[in-house]
Protein backbone atom coordinates (compact mmCIF):
# COMPACT_ATOMS: atom_id res chain seq x y z
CA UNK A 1 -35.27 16.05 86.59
CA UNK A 2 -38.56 18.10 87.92
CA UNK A 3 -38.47 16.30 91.38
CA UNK A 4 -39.21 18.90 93.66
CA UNK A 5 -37.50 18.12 96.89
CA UNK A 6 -39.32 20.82 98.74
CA UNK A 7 -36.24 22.78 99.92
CA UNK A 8 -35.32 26.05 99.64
CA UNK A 9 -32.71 28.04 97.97
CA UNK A 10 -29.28 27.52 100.10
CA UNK A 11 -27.41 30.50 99.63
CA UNK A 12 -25.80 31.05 102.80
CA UNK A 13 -22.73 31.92 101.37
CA UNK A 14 -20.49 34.83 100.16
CA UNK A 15 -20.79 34.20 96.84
CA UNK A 16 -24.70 33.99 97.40
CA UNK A 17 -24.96 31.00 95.22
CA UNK A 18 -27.70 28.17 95.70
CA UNK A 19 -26.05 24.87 97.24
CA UNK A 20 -28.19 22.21 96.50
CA UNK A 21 -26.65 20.22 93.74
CA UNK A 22 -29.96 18.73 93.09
CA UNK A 23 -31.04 22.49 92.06
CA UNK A 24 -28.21 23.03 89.74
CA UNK A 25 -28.61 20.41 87.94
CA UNK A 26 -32.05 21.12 87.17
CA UNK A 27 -30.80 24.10 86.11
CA UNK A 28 -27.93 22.78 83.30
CA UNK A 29 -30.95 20.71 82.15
CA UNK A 30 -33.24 23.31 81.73
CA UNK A 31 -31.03 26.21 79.80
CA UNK A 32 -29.67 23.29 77.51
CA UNK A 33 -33.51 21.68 76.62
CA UNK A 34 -35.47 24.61 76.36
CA UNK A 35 -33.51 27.30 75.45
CA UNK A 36 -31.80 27.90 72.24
CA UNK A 37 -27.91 27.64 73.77
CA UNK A 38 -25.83 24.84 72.98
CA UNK A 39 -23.65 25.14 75.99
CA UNK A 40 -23.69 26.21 79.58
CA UNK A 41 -21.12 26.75 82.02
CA UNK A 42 -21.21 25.27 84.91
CA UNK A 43 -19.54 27.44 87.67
CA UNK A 44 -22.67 27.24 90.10
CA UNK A 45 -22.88 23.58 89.74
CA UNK A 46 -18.92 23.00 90.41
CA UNK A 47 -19.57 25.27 93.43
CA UNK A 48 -22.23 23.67 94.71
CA UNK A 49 -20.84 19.85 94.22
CA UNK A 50 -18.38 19.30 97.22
CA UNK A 51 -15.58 17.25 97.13
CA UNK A 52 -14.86 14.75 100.27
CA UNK A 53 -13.49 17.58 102.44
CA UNK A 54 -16.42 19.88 101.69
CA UNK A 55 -14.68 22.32 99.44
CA UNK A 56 -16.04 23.48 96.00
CA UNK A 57 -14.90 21.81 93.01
CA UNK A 58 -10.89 22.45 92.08
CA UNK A 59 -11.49 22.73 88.08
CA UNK A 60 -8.03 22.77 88.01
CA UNK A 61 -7.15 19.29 89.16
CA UNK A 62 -7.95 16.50 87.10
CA UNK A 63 -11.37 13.96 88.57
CA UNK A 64 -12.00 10.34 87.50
CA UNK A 65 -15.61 10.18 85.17
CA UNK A 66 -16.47 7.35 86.75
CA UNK A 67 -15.67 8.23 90.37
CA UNK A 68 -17.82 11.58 89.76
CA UNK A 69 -21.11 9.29 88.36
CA UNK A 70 -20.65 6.72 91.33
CA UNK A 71 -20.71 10.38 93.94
CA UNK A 72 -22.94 12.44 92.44
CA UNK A 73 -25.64 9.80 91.71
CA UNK A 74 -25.19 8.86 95.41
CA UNK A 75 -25.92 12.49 96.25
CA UNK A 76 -28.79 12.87 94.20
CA UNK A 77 -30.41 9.74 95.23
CA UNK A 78 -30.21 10.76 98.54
CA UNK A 79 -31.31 14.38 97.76
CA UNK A 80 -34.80 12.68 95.64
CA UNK A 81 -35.62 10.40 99.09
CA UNK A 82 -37.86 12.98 99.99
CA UNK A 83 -39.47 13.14 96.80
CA UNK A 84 -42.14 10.90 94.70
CA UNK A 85 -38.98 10.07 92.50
CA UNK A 86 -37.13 8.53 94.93
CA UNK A 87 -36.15 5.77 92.77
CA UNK A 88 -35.51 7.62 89.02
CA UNK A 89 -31.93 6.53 89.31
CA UNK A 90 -32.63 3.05 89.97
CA UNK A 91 -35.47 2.66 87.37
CA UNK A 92 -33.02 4.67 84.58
CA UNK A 93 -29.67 3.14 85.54
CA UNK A 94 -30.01 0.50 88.10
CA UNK A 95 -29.16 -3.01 87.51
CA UNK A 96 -28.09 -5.95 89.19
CA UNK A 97 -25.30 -8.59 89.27
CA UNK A 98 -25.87 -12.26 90.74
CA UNK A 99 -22.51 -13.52 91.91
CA UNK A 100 -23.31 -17.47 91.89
CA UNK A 101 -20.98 -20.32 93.92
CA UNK A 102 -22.10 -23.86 91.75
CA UNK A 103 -21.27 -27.31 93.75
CA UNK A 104 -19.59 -29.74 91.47
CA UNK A 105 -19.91 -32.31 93.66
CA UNK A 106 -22.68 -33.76 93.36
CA UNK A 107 -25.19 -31.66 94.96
CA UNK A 108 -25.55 -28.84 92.25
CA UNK A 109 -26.70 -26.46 94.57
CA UNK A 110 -26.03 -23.05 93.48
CA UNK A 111 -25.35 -20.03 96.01
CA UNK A 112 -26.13 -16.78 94.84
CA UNK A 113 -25.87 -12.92 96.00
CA UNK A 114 -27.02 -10.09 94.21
CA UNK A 115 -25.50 -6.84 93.92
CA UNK A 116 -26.81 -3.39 92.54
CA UNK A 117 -25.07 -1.13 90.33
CA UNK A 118 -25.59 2.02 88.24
CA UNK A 119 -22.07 0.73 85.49
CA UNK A 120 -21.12 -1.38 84.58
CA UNK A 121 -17.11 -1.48 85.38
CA UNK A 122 -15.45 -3.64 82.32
CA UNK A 123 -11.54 -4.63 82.00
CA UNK A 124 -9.39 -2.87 78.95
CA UNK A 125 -6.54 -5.07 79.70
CA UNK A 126 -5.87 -7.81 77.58
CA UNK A 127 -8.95 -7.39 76.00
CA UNK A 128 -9.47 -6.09 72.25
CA UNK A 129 -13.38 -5.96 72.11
CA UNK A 130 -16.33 -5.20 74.49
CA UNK A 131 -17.40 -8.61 73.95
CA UNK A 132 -13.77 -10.13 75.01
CA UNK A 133 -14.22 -8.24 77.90
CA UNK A 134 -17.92 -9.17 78.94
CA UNK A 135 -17.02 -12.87 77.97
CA UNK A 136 -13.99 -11.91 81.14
CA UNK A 137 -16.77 -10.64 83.29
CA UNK A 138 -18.62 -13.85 83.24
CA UNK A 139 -15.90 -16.25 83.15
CA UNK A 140 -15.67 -18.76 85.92
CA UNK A 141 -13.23 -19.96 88.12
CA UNK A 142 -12.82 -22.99 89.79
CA UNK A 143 -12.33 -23.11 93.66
CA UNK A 144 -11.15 -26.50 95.44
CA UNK A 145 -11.64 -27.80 98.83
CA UNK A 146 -14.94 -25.62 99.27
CA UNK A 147 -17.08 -27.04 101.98
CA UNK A 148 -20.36 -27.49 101.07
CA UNK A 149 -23.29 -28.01 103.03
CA UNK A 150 -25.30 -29.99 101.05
CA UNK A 151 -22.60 -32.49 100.14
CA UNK A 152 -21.53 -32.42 103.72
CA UNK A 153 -17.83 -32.24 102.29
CA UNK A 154 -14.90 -30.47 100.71
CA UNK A 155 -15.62 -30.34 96.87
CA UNK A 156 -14.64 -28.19 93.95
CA UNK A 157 -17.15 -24.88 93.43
CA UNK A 158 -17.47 -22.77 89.77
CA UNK A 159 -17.51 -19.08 90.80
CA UNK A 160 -19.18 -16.54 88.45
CA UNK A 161 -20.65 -13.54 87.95
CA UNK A 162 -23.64 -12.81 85.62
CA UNK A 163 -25.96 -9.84 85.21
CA UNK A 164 -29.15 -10.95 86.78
CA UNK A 165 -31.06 -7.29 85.86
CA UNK A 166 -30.85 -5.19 83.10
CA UNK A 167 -30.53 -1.11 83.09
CA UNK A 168 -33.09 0.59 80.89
CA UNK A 169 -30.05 2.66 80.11
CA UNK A 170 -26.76 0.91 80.42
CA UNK A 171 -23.70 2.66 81.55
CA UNK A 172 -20.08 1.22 80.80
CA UNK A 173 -16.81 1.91 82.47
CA UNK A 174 -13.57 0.65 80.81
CA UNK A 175 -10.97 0.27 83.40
CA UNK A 176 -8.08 2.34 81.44
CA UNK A 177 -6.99 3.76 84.55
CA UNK A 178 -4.99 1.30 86.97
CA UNK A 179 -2.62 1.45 89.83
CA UNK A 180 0.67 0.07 89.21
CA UNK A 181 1.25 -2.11 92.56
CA UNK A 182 4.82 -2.70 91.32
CA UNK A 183 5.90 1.10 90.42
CA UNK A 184 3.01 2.36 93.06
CA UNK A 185 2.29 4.52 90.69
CA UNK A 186 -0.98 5.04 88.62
CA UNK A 187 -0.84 3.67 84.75
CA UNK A 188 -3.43 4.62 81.64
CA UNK A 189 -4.14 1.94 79.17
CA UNK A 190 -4.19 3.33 75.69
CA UNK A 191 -4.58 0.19 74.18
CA UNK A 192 -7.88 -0.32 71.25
CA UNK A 193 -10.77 -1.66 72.46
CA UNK A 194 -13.51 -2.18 69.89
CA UNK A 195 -17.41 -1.80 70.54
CA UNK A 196 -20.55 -1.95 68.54
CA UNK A 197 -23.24 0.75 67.80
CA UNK A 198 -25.46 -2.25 68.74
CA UNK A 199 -25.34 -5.39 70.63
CA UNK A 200 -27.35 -7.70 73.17
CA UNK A 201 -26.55 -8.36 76.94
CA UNK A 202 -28.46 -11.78 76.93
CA UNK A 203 -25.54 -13.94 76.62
CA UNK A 204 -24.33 -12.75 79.70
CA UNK A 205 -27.53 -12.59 81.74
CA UNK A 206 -28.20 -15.34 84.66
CA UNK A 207 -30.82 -16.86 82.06
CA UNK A 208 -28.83 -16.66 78.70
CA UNK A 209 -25.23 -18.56 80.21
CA UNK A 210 -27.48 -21.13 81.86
CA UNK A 211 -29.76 -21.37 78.35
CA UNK A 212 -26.51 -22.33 76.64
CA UNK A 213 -25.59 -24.14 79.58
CA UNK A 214 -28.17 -26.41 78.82
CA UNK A 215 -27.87 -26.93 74.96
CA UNK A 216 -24.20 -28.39 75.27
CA UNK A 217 -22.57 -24.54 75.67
CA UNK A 218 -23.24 -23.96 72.55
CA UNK A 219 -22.29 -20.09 71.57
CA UNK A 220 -25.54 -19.03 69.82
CA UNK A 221 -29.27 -20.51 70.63
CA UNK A 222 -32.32 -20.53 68.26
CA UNK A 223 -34.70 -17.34 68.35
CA UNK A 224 -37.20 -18.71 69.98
CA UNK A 225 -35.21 -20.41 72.45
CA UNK A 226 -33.89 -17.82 74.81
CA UNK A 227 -36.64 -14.94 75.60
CA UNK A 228 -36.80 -15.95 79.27
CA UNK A 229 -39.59 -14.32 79.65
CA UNK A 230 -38.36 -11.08 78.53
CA UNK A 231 -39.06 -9.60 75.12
CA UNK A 232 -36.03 -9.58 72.67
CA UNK A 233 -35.73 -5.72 72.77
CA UNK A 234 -34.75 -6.14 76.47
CA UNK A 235 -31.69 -7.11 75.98
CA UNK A 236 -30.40 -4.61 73.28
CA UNK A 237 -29.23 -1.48 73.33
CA UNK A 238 -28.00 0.92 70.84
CA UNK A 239 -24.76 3.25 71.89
CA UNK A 240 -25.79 6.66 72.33
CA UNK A 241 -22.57 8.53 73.56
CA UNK A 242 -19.10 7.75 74.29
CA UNK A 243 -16.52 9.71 76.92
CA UNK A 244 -12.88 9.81 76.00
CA UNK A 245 -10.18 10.32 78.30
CA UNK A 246 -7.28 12.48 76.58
CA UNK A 247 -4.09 12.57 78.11
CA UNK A 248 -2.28 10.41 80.44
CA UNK A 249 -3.41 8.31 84.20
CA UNK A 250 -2.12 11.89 86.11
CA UNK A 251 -3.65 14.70 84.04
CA UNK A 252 -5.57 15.33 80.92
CA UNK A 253 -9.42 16.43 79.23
CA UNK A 254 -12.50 14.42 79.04
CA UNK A 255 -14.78 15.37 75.61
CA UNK A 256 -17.82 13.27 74.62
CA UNK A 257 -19.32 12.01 71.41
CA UNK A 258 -23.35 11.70 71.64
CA UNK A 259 -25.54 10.40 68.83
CA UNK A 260 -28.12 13.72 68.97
CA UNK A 261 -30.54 11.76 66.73
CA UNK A 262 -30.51 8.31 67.62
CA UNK A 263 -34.47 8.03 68.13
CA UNK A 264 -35.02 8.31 64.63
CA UNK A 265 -34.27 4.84 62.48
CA UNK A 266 -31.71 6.94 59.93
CA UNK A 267 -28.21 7.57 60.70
CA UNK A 268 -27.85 9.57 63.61
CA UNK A 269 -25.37 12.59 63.57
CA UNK A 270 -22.70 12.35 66.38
């Protein structure tokens, strides 16, 4: 977070504070690495992060985690398009999903459309493990009386969605948090959802479904059978913090867990 985006202070304002988010942040950054604190508060940054209607921050009023990422990385990115490190989002976070329409027909011909993202958004419900619920994400569904081109008829389709490009540093978001169409109301899932310390995305790339595709669908492929291209350690990440939601889908606290030493091969401490 050095990007210099060659603007200067904005402090037009009574309480004489700088308004550039961008600024701020660099700020939080810097007192936390090189200084000896262990906190800092972040009253300049709340003030200088607008909501929709271009007010400060209400503290007081409960935010969604994930709506905040989605805004403030969309602020920043637009902030750094100035700078040489224009895309430090997208090379940290980005990735991309390949949404894929597959004739059965005949043809085989495969229609696909790729999608960025910075999160990937996973469902809680019905779901007891992270893997239940990446095995949901990729599941396919079959769509009759699709017209294809190809075939030059109505046939039946398999729609999917796969991740096509993986995030140097993957971001999950558990959908715990859903509106009630029925009570119009909004509804917090509180229900366990088990996940790994470590784990590989490479059964549910583009390359790893159609890998097992290929061997009869079988659930687990030989090591030297599904690299892709790609070097193992591409696919595998290692959890390094985890945000809880306390309270209920109206009001309540977000605290965090981070692993402080997880670049060294012992036991981090959390």
């Amino acid at each position: 977070m050095a990007a210099d985006d060659k603007r200067p202070p904005m402090i037009e304002n009574p309480k004489k504070i700088d308004d550039n988010i961008l600024h701020q942040l660099q700020k939080i950054f810097a007192y936390l690495e090189l200084t000896e604190r262990q906190d800092y508060k972040p009253d300049k940054f709340c003030f200088a992060f607008k909501d929709l209607d271009g007010q400060p921050t209400n503290i007081s009023i409960q935010q969604d985690a994930q709506e905040f990422l989605n805004l403030i990385f969309d602020r920043l990115e637009n902030l750094l398009a100035c700078t040489p490190e224009k895309y430090l989002l997208q090379n940290v976070f980005g990735g991309k999903t390949c949404s894929q329409i597959i004739c059965k027909g005949g043809c085989g011909d495969v229609r696909r459309n790729y999608e960025d993202f910075y999160n990937l958004s996973l469902g809680v419900k019905g779901n007891t493990t992270l893997f239940e619920a990446l095995d949901n994400l990729i599941a396919s569904d079959t769509i009759n009386e699709f017209n294809c081109e190809h075939c030059a008829r109505k046939v039946s389709v398999l729609k999917r969605t796969c991740l096509s490009q993986l995030p140097n540093i993957l971001v999950v978001h558990l959908q715990r948090l859903l509106f009630n169409y029925d009570t119009m109301t909004n509804e917090k899932i509180n229900s366990r959802l088990e996940f790994p310390k470590e784990f590989s995305l490479e059964p549910y790339t583009v390359e790893g479904v159609e890998a097992r595709e290929k061997a009869g669908n079988v659930k687990n492929l030989p090591e030297d059978y599904y690299l892709h291209g790609h070097d193992a350690a591409y696919y595998e990440y290692k959890l390094a913090g985890v945000v809880v939601h306390y309270g209920t889908a109206d009001a309540g606290h977000y605290y965090s867990y981070i692993n402080t030493n997880r670049k060294r091969k012992a036991r981090g401490n959390w």
